Structure formats: structure tokens, C-alpha cells
PDB file of C-alpha atoms in Angstrom:
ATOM      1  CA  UNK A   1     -86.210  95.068 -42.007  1.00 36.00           C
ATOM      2  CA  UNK A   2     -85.525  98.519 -43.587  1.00 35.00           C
ATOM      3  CA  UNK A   3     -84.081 101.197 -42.116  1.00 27.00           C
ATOM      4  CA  UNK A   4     -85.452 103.986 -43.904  1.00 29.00           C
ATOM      5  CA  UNK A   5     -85.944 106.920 -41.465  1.00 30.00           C
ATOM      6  CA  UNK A   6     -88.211 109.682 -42.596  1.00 30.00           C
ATOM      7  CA  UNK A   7     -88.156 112.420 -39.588  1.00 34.00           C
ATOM      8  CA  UNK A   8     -85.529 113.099 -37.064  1.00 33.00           C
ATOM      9  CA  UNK A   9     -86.978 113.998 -33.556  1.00 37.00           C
ATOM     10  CA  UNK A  10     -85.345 115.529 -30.355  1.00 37.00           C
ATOM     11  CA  UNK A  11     -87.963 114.547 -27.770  1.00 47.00           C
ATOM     12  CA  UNK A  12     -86.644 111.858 -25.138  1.00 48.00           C
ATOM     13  CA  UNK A  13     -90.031 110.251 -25.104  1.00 52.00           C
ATOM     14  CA  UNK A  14     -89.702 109.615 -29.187  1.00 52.00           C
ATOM     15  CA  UNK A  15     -86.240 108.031 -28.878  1.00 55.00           C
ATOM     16  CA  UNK A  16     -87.311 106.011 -25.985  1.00 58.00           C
ATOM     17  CA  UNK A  17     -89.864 104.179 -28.557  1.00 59.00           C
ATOM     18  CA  UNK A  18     -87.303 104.455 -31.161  1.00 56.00           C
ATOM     19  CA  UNK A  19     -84.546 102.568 -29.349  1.00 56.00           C
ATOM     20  CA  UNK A  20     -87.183 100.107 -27.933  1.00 57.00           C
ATOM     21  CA  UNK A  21     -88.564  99.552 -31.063  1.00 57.00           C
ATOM     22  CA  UNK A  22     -85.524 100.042 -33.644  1.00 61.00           C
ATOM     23  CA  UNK A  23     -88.141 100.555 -36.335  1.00 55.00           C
ATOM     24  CA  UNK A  24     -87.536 103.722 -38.454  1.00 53.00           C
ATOM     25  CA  UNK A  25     -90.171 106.034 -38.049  1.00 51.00           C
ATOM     26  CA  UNK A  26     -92.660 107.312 -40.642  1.00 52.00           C
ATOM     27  CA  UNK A  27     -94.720 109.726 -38.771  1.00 49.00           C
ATOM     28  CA  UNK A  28     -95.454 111.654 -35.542  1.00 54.00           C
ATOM     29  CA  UNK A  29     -99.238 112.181 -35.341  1.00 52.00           C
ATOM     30  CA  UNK A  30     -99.688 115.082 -33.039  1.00 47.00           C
ATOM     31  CA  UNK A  31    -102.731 115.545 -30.257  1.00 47.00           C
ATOM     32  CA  UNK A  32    -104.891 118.272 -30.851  1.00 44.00           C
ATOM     33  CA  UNK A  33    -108.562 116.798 -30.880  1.00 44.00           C
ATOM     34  CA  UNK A  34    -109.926 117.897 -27.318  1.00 39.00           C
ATOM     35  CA  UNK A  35    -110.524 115.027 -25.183  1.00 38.00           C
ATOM     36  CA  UNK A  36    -114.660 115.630 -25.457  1.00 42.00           C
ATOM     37  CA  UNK A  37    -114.305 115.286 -29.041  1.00 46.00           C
ATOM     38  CA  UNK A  38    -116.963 113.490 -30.537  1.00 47.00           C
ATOM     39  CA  UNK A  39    -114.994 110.763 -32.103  1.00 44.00           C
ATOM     40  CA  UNK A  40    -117.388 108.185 -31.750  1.00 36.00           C
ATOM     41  CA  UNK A  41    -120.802 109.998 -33.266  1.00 38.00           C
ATOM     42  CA  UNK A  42    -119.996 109.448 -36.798  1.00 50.00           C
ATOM     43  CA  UNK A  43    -117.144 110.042 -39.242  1.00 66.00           C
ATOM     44  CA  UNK A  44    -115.658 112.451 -36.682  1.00 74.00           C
ATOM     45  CA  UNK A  45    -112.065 112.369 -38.891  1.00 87.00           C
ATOM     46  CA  UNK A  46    -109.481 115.437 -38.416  1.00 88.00           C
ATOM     47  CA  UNK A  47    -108.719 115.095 -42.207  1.00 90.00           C
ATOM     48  CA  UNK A  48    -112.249 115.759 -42.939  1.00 90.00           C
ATOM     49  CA  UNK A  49    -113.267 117.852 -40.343  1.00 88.00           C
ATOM     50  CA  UNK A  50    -110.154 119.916 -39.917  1.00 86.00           C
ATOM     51  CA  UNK A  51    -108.295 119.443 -43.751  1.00 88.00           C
ATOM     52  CA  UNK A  52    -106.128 122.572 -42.477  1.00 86.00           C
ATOM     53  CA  UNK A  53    -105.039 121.347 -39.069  1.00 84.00           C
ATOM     54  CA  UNK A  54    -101.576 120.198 -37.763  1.00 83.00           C
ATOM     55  CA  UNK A  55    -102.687 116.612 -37.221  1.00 83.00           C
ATOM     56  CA  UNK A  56    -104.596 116.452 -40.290  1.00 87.00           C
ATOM     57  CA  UNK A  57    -101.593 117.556 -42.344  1.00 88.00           C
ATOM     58  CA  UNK A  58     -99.000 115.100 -40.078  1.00 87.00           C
ATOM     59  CA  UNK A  59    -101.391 111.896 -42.058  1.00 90.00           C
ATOM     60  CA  UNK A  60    -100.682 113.790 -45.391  1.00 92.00           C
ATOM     61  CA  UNK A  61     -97.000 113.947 -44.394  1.00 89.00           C
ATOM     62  CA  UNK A  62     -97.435 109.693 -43.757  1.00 89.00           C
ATOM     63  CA  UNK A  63     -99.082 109.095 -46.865  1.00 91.00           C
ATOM     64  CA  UNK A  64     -96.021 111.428 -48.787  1.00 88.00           C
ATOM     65  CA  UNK A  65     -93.805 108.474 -46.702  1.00 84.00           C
ATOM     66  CA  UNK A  66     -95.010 105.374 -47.806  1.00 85.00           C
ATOM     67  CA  UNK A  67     -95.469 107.366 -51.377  1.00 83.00           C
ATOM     68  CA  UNK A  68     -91.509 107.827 -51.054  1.00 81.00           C
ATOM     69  CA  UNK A  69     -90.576 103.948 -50.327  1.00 75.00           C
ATOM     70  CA  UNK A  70     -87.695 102.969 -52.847  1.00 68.00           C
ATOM     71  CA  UNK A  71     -89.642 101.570 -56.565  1.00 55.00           C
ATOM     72  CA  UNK A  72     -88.399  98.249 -55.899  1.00 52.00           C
ATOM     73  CA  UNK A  73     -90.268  97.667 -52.880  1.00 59.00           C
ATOM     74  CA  UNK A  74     -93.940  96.935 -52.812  1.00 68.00           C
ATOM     75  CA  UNK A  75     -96.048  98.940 -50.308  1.00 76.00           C
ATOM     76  CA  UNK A  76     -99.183  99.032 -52.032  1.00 89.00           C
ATOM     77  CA  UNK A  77    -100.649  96.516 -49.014  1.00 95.00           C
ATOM     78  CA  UNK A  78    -100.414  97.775 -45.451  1.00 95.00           C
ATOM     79  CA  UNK A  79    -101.434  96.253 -42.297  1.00 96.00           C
ATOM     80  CA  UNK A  80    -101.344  98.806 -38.867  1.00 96.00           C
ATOM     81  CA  UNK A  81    -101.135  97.306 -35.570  1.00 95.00           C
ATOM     82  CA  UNK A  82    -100.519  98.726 -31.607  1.00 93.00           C
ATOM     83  CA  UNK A  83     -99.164  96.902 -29.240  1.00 92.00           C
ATOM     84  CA  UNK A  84    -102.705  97.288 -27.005  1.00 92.00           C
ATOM     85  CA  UNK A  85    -106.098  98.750 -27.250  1.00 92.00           C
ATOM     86  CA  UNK A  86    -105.905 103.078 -27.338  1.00 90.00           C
ATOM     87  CA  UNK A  87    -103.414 103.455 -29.363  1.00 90.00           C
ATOM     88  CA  UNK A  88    -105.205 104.712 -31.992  1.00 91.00           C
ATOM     89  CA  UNK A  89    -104.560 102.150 -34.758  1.00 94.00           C
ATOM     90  CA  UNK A  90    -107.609 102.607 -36.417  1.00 95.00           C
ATOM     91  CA  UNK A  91    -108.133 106.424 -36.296  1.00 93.00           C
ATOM     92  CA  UNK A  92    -104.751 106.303 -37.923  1.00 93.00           C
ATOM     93  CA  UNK A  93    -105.781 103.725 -40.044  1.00 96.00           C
ATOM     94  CA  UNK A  94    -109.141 106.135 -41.304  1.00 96.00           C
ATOM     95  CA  UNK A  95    -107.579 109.052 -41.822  1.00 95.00           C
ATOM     96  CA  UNK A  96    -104.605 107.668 -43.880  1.00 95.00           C
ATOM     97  CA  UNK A  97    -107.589 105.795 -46.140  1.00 96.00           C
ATOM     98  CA  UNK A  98    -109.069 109.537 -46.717  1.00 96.00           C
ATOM     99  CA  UNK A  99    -105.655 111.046 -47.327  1.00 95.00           C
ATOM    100  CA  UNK A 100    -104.835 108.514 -50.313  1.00 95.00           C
ATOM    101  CA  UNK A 101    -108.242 108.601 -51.394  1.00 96.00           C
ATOM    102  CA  UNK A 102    -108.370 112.600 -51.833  1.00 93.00           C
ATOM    103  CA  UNK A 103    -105.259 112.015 -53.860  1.00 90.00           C
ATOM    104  CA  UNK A 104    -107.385 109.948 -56.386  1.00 90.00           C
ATOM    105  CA  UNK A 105    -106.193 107.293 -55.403  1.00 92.00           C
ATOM    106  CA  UNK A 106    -108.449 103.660 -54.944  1.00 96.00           C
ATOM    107  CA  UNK A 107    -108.258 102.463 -51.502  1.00 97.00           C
ATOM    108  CA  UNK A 108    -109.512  99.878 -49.571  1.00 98.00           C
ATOM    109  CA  UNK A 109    -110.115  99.493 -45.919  1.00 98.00           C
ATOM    110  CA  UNK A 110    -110.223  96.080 -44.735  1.00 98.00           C
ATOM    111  CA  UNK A 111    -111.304  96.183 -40.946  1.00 98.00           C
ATOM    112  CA  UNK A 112    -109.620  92.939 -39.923  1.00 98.00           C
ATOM    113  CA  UNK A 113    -110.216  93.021 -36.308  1.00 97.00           C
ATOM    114  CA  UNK A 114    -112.466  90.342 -36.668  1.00 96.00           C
ATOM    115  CA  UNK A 115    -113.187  90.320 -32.219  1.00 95.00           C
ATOM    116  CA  UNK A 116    -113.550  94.264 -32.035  1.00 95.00           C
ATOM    117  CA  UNK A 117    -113.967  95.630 -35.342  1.00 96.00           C
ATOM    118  CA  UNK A 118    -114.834  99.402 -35.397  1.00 94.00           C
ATOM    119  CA  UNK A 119    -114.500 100.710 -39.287  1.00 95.00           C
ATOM    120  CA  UNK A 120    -118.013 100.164 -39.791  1.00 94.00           C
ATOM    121  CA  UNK A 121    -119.417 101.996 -36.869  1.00 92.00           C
ATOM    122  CA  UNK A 122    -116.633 104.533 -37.318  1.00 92.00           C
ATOM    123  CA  UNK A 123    -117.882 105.415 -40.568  1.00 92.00           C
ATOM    124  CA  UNK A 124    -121.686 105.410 -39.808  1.00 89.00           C
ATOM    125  CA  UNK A 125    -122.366 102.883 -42.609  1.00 89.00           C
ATOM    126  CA  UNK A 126    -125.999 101.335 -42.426  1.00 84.00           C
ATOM    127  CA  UNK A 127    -126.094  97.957 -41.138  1.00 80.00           C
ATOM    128  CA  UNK A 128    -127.254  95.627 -44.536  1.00 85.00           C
ATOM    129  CA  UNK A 129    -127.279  91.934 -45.091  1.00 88.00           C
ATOM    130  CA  UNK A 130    -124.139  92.304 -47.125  1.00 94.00           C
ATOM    131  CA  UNK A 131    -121.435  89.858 -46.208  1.00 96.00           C
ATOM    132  CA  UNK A 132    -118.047  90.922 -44.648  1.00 96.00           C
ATOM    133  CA  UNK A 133    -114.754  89.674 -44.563  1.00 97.00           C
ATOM    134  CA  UNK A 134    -115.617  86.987 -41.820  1.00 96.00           C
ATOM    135  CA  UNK A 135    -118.544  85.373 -44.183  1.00 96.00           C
ATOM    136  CA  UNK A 136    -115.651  85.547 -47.380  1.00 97.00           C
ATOM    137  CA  UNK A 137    -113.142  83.995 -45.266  1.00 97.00           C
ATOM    138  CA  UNK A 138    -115.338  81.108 -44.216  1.00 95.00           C
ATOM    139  CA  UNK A 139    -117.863  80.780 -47.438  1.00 95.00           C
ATOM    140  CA  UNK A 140    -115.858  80.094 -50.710  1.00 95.00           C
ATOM    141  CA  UNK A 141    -118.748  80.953 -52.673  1.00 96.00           C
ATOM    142  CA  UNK A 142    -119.072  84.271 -51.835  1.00 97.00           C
ATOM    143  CA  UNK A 143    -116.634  86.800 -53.665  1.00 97.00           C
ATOM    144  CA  UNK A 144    -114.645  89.916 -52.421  1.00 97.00           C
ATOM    145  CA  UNK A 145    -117.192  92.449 -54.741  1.00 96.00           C
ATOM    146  CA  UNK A 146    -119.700  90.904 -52.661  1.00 96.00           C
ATOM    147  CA  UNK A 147    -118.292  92.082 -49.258  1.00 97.00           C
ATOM    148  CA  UNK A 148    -117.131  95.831 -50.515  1.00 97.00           C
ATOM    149  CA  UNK A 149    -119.117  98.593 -49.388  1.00 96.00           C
ATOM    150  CA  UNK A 150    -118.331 102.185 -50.887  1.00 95.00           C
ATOM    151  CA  UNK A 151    -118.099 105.491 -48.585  1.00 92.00           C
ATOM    152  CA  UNK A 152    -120.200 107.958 -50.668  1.00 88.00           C
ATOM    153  CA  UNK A 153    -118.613 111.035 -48.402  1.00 88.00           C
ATOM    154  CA  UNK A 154    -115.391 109.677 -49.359  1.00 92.00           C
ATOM    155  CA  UNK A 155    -114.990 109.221 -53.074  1.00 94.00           C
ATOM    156  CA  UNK A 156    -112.434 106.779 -54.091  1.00 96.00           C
ATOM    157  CA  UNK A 157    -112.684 105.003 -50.307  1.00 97.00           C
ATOM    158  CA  UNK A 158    -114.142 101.379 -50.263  1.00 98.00           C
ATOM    159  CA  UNK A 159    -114.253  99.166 -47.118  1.00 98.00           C
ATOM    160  CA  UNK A 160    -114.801  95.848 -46.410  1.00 98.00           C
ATOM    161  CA  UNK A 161    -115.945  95.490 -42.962  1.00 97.00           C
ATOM    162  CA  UNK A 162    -116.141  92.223 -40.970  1.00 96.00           C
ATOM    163  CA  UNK A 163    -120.070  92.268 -40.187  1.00 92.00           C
ATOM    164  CA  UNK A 164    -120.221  88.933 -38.409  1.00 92.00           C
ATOM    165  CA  UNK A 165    -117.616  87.962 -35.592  1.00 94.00           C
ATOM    166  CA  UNK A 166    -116.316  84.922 -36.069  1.00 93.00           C
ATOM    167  CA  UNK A 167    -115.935  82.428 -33.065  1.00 92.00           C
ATOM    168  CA  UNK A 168    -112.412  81.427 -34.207  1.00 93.00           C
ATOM    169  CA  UNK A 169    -110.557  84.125 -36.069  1.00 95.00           C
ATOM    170  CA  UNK A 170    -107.518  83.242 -35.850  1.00 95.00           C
ATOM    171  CA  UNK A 171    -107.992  80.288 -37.516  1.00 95.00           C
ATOM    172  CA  UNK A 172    -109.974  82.146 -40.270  1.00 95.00           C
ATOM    173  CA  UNK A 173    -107.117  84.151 -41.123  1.00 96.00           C
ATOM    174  CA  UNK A 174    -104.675  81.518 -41.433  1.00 94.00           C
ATOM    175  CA  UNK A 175    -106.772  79.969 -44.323  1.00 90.00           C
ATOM    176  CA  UNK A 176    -106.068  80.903 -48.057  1.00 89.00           C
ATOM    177  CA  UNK A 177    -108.649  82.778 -48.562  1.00 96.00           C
ATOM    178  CA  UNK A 178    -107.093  85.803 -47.186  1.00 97.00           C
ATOM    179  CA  UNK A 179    -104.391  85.818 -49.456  1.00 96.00           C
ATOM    180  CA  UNK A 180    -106.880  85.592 -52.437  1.00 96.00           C
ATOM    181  CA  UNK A 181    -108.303  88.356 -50.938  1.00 98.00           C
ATOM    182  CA  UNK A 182    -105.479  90.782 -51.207  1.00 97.00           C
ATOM    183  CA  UNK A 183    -104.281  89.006 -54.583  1.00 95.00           C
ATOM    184  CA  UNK A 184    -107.979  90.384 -56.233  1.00 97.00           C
ATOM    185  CA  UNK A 185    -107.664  93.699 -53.863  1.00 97.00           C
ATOM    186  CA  UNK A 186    -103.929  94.498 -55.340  1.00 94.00           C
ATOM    187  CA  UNK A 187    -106.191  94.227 -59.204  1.00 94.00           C
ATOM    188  CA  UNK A 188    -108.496  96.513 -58.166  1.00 96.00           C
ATOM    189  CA  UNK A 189    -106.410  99.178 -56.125  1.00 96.00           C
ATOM    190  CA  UNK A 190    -103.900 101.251 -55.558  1.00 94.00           C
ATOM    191  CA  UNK A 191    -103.679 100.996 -51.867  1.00 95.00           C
ATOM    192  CA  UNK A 192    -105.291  98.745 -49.816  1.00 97.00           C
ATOM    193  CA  UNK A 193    -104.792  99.175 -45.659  1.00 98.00           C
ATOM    194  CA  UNK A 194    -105.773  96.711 -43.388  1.00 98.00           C
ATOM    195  CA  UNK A 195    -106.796  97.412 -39.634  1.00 98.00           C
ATOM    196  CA  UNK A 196    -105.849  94.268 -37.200  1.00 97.00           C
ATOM    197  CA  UNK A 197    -106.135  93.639 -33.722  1.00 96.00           C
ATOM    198  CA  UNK A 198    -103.620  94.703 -31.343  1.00 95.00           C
ATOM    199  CA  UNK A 199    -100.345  92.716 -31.769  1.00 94.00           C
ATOM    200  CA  UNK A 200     -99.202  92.198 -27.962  1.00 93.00           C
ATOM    201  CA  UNK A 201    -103.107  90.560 -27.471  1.00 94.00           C
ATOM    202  CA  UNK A 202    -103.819  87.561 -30.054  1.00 94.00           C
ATOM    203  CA  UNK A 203    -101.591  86.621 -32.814  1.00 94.00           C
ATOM    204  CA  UNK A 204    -104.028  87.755 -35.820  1.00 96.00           C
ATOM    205  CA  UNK A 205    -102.036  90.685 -36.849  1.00 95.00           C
ATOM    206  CA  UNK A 206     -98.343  89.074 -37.332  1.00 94.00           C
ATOM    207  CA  UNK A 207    -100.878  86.076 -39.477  1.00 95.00           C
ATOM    208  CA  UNK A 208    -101.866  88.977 -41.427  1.00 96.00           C
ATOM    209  CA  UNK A 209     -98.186  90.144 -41.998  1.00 93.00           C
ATOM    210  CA  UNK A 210     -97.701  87.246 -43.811  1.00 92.00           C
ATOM    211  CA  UNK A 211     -99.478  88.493 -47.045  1.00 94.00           C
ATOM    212  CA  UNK A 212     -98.439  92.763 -46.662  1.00 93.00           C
ATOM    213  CA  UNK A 213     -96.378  94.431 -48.070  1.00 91.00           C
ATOM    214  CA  UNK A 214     -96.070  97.149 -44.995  1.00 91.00           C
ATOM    215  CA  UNK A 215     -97.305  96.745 -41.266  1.00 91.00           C
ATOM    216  CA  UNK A 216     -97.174  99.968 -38.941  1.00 92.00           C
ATOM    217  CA  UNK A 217     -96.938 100.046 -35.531  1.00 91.00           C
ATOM    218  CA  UNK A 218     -99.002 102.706 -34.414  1.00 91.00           C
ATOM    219  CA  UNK A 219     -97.377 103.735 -30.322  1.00 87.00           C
ATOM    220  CA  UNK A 220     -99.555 106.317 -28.123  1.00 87.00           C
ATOM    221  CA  UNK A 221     -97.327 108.396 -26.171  1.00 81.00           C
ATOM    222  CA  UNK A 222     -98.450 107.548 -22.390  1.00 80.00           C
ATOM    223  CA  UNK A 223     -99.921 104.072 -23.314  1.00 84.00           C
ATOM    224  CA  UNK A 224     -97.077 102.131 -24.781  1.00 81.00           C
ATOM    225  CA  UNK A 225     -94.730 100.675 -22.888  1.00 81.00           C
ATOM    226  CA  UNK A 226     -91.130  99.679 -22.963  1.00 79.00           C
ATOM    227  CA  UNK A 227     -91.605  95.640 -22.587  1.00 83.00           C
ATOM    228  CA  UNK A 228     -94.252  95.444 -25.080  1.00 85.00           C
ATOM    229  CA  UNK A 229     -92.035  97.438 -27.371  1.00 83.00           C
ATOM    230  CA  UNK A 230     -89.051  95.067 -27.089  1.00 82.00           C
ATOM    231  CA  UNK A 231     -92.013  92.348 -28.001  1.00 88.00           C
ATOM    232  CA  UNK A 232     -93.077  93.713 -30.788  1.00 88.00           C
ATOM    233  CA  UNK A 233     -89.304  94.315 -32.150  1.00 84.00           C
ATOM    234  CA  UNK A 234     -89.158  90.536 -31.581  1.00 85.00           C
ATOM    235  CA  UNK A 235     -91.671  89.107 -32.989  1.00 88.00           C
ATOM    236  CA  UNK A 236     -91.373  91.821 -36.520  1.00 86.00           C
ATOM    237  CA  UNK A 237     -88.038  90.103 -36.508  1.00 85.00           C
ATOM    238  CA  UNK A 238     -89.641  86.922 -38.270  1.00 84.00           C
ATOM    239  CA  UNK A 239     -90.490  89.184 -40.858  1.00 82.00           C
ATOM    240  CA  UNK A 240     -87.157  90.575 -42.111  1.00 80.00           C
ATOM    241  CA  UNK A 241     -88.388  91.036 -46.051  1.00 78.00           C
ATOM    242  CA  UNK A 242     -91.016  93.215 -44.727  1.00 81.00           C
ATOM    243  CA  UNK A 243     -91.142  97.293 -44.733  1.00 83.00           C
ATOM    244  CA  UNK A 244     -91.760  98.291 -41.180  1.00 84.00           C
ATOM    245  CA  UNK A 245     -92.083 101.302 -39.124  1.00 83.00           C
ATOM    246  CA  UNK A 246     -93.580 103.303 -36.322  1.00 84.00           C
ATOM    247  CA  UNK A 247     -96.227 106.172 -36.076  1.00 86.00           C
ATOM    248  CA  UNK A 248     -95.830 107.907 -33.207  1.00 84.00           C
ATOM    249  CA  UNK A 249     -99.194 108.936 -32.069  1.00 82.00           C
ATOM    250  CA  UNK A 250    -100.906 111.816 -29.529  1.00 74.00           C
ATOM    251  CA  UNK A 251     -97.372 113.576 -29.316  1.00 71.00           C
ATOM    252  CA  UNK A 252     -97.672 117.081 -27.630  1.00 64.00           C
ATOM    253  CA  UNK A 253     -97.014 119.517 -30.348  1.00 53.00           C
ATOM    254  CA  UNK A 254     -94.369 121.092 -28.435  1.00 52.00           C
ATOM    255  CA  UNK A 255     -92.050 118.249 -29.199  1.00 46.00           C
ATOM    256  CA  UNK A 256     -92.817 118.039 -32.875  1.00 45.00           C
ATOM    257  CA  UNK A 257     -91.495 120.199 -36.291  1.00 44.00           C
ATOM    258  CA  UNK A 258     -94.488 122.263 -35.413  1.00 43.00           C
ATOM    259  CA  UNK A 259     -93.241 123.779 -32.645  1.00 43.00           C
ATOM    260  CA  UNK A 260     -90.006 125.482 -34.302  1.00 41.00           C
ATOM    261  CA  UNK A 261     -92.176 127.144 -36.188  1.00 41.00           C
ATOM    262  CA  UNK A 262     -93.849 129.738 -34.076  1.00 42.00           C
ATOM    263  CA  UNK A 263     -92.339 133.001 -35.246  1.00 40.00           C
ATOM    264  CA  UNK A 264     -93.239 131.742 -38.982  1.00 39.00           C
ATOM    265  CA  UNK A 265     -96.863 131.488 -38.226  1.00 36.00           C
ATOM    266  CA  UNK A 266     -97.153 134.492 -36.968  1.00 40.00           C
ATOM    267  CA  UNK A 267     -95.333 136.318 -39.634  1.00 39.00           C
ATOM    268  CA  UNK A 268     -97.742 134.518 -42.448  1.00 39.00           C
ATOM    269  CA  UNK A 269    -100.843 135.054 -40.179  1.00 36.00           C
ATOM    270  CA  UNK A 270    -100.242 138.767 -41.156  1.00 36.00           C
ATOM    271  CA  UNK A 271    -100.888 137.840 -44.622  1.00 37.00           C
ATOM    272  CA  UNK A 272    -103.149 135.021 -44.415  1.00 37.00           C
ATOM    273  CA  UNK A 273    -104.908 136.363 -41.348  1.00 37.00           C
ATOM    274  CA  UNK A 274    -107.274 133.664 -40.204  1.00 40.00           C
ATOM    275  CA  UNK A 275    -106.267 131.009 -42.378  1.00 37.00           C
ATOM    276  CA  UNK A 276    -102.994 130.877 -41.088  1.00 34.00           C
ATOM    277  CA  UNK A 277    -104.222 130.126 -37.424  1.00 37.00           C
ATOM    278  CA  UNK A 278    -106.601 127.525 -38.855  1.00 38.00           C
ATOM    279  CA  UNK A 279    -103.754 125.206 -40.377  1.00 32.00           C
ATOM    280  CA  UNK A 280    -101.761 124.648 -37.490  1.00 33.00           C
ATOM    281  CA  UNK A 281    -104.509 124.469 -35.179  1.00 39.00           C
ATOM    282  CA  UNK A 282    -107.489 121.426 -35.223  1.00 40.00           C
ATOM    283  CA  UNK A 283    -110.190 123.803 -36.389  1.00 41.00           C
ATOM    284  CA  UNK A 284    -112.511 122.013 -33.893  1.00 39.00           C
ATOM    285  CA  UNK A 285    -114.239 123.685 -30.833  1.00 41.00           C
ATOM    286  CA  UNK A 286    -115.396 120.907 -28.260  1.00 42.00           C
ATOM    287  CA  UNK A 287    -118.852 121.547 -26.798  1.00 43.00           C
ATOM    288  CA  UNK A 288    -117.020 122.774 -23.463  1.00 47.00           C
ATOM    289  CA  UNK A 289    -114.975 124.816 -24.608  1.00 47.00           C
ATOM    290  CA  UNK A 290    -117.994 126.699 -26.763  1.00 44.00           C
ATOM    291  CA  UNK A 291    -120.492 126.299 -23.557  1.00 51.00           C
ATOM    292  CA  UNK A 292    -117.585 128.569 -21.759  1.00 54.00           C
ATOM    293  CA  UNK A 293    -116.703 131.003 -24.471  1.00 53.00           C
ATOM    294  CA  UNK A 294    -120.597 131.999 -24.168  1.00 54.00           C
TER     295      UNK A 294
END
């Protein structure tokens, strides 16, 4: 297991999941989408609807991690897990896709959640008869091109979602054809990130760690819990040749790098005026908050 930290954080409530999890940390996502946020009406994504903001940024500073993994050390497959559902394993998951891909890079989203998968829906694709990863892991005739679906908005971002759930997917998973899968994905790109299911709940995600190169654990501040966090450190223990780490996710901005950096932002707002204020805020207005500013 490496132990390759990226950040240094004072907040109690960071080294509680540090020492619970002793994973080294990549990132610390922080929460500034209002909680009326639209998430769920299309690709509501903070790195494309707020490129400036403080969150948005904290995904470019994950991708710049995973970028700065030692050479000898394949990364270029990564799984993300949470110990439970609301965790936000596969927000993080999205916006770390669009990140990479606005770098020019070729990505690939595999939504591997084959019992709650969300990519699709996420992403407002159209529903077609165009297999997914649960028809290519149980039909050997059909091929991966046939289950990749592009994201025009997104250039450089393809995704393979799962379409049909499967009544057994664990079993699914455990089959070959998943590592053929990511054998013809690492051919075709440079990244290719794969959202599982959550790894307290069924056992698909450490089945899937079997053929990555990376797996985050993505931890919400509030929602994760000590004993699951000493569960997870146990069972990543199996895994000692893979790169691991934690994203620390919805922290209050007050306990990240951000928040040192008051008296900076307001000396470049007097140069940058608005623009300034946009970057380090989310550059989103829920509909409350407009409904009482008129």
C-alpha cells in the first residue's frame, strides 16, 4: 500500500478518517453546492458549471495527484468506492472524468454499479438499444466498441454505462470478461475510471480491485463512520500492490487551504474585481437563494 501523502490538513475531523483509514490522502473536495442544487436534472457538474469555483478547482488539484504518482507505478485504471451510499463516489467520479478529459486526455467512465448505476442518468444520455457493460459481461459476442457511448458536451469523455441490471452481479464481475475489458480500455485510453458500488455493502468493488491500477475511497464528512473505516483499511489490506487513497469529500471550507487564504483574495479581487470572487466561490445561485434576493 503506498504511502504517498499529497496534502497535509489540520482539521480533527480529517485526521480522524486519516488514522481510521491509514490511507494517504489525495484530495479534500470542499462543499459549496447549496443543498437545493439541482444535481439530479442533468449534467449538473461544478467543473462544468462553475470551472472557476473552489470545489471545481479541488478535482483539478486530484487529477494533478494521480498525474504526480511515481513513473513506475501504473495508475492509468482507477476504481472509486465509499464505504455507503451519499458519499458522493460518483459525483467525484464525474467530475474527475471532465477534469482529465479537458486536459485532452481520453477517458472512460465505466459505471460499474451494476444494482444502482447512475452515470447514465447523471449525464442525461438518451436511453438506446445499445448494450452496456452488463450485456458485455454476460454475451461474449458482443465487443467493448459496442457498449461505448460518447458525451458530445464533453469532448474526449466516453462512458460505458451498465443499461441492463443484472440479477447476479457479483458473479458477472468475477468472470474474465472484465479483465478483457480494461485490457482493450488501457489500448484505447489514457485514463479509464470506474464507478462501483459501495464497498461496506456487497463485495463488487474489492472484485473490481483485482484488475486497477488505483481504487479511491471517497469519505463524506458527517456520513462515514469510524467502524466502517477500520473495514475498509482491512479489507484494502489484501491488496498491498495496489495505489490507494482517500478523498475527503463535503469538507467545510473553513478547514481546508482555502481558508488561509482570505486576505489574498481580497487583495487580488482589487485587481481582478469580479473574477476573483467567482474562483473561490461555486458560481451557482440555488433557486432560493435567487427567489429571496428578489
Amino acid at each position: 500500500m503506498s504511502s504517498v501523502a499529497i496534502q497535509s490538513r489540520r482539521s480533527s475531523r480529517l485526521k480522524s478518517l486519516y488514522l481510521c483509514l491509514s490511507l494517504p490522502q489525495f484530495q479534500s473536495i470542499g462543499m459549496s453546492w447549496h443543498p437545493d442544487h439541482p444535481a439530479k436534472n442533468g449534467i449538473a457538474l461544478i467543473t462544468l458549471l462553475a470551472p472557476r469555483s473552489a470545489s471545481a478547482e479541488a478535482y483539478r488539484l486530484l487529477r494533478t495527484s494521480i498525474s504526480l504518482m511515481p513513473v513506475s507505478q501504473k495508475h492509468r485504471v482507477i476504481a472509486l468506492t465509499s464505504g455507503g451510499p451519499g458519499e458522493g463516489k460518483s459525483t467525484t467520479t464525474l467530475n474527475l472524468a471532465v477534469v482529465l478529459a479537458t486536459q485532452s486526455k481520453r477517458v472512460l467512465l465505466i459505471d460499474a454499479d451494476l444494482r444502482k448505476p447512475t452515470i447514465a442518468q447523471r449525464l442525461k444520455m438518451s436511453a438506446t438499444d445499445q448494450p452496456g457493460l452488463s450485456r458485455y459481461l454476460s454475451d461474449s459476442s458482443v465487443l467493448p466498441e459496442d457498449c461505448v457511448q460518447r458525451v458530445t458536451e464533453i469532448p474526449g469523455l466516453d462512458v460505458m454505462p451498465v443499461q441492463e441490471i443484472p440479477p447476479f452481479p457479483s458473479e458477472l464481475l468475477s468472470q474474465g470478461r472484465l479483465e478483457e475489458l480494461l485490457v482493450w480500455a488501457r489500448d484505447h485510453y489514457d485514463y479509464v475510471l470506474i464507478d462501483t458500488p459501495p464497498i461496506l455493502l456487497v463485495t463488487d468493488a474489492l472484485i473490481i480491485a483485482n484488475y486497477c491500477d488505483t481504487l479511491l475511497v471517497v469519505a463524506r464528512i458527517g456520513v462515514a463512520q469510524r467502524k466502517g473505516l477500520f473495514r475498509i483499511r482491512h479489507d484494502l489490506a489484501k491488496y498491498p500492490s495496489k495505489q490507494t487513497g482517500i478523498v475527503v469529500n463535503a469538507l467545510p471550507f473553513s478547514d481546508t487551504y482555502y481558508s488561509g487564504y482570505g486576505n489574498y483574495r481580497k487583495y487580488y479581487g482589487t485587481g481582478y474585481g469580479k473574477e476573483s470572487g467567482d474562483y473561490y466561490s461555486s458560481g451557482y445561485i440555488s433557486p432560493a437563494k435567487k427567489k429571496k434576493q428578489q
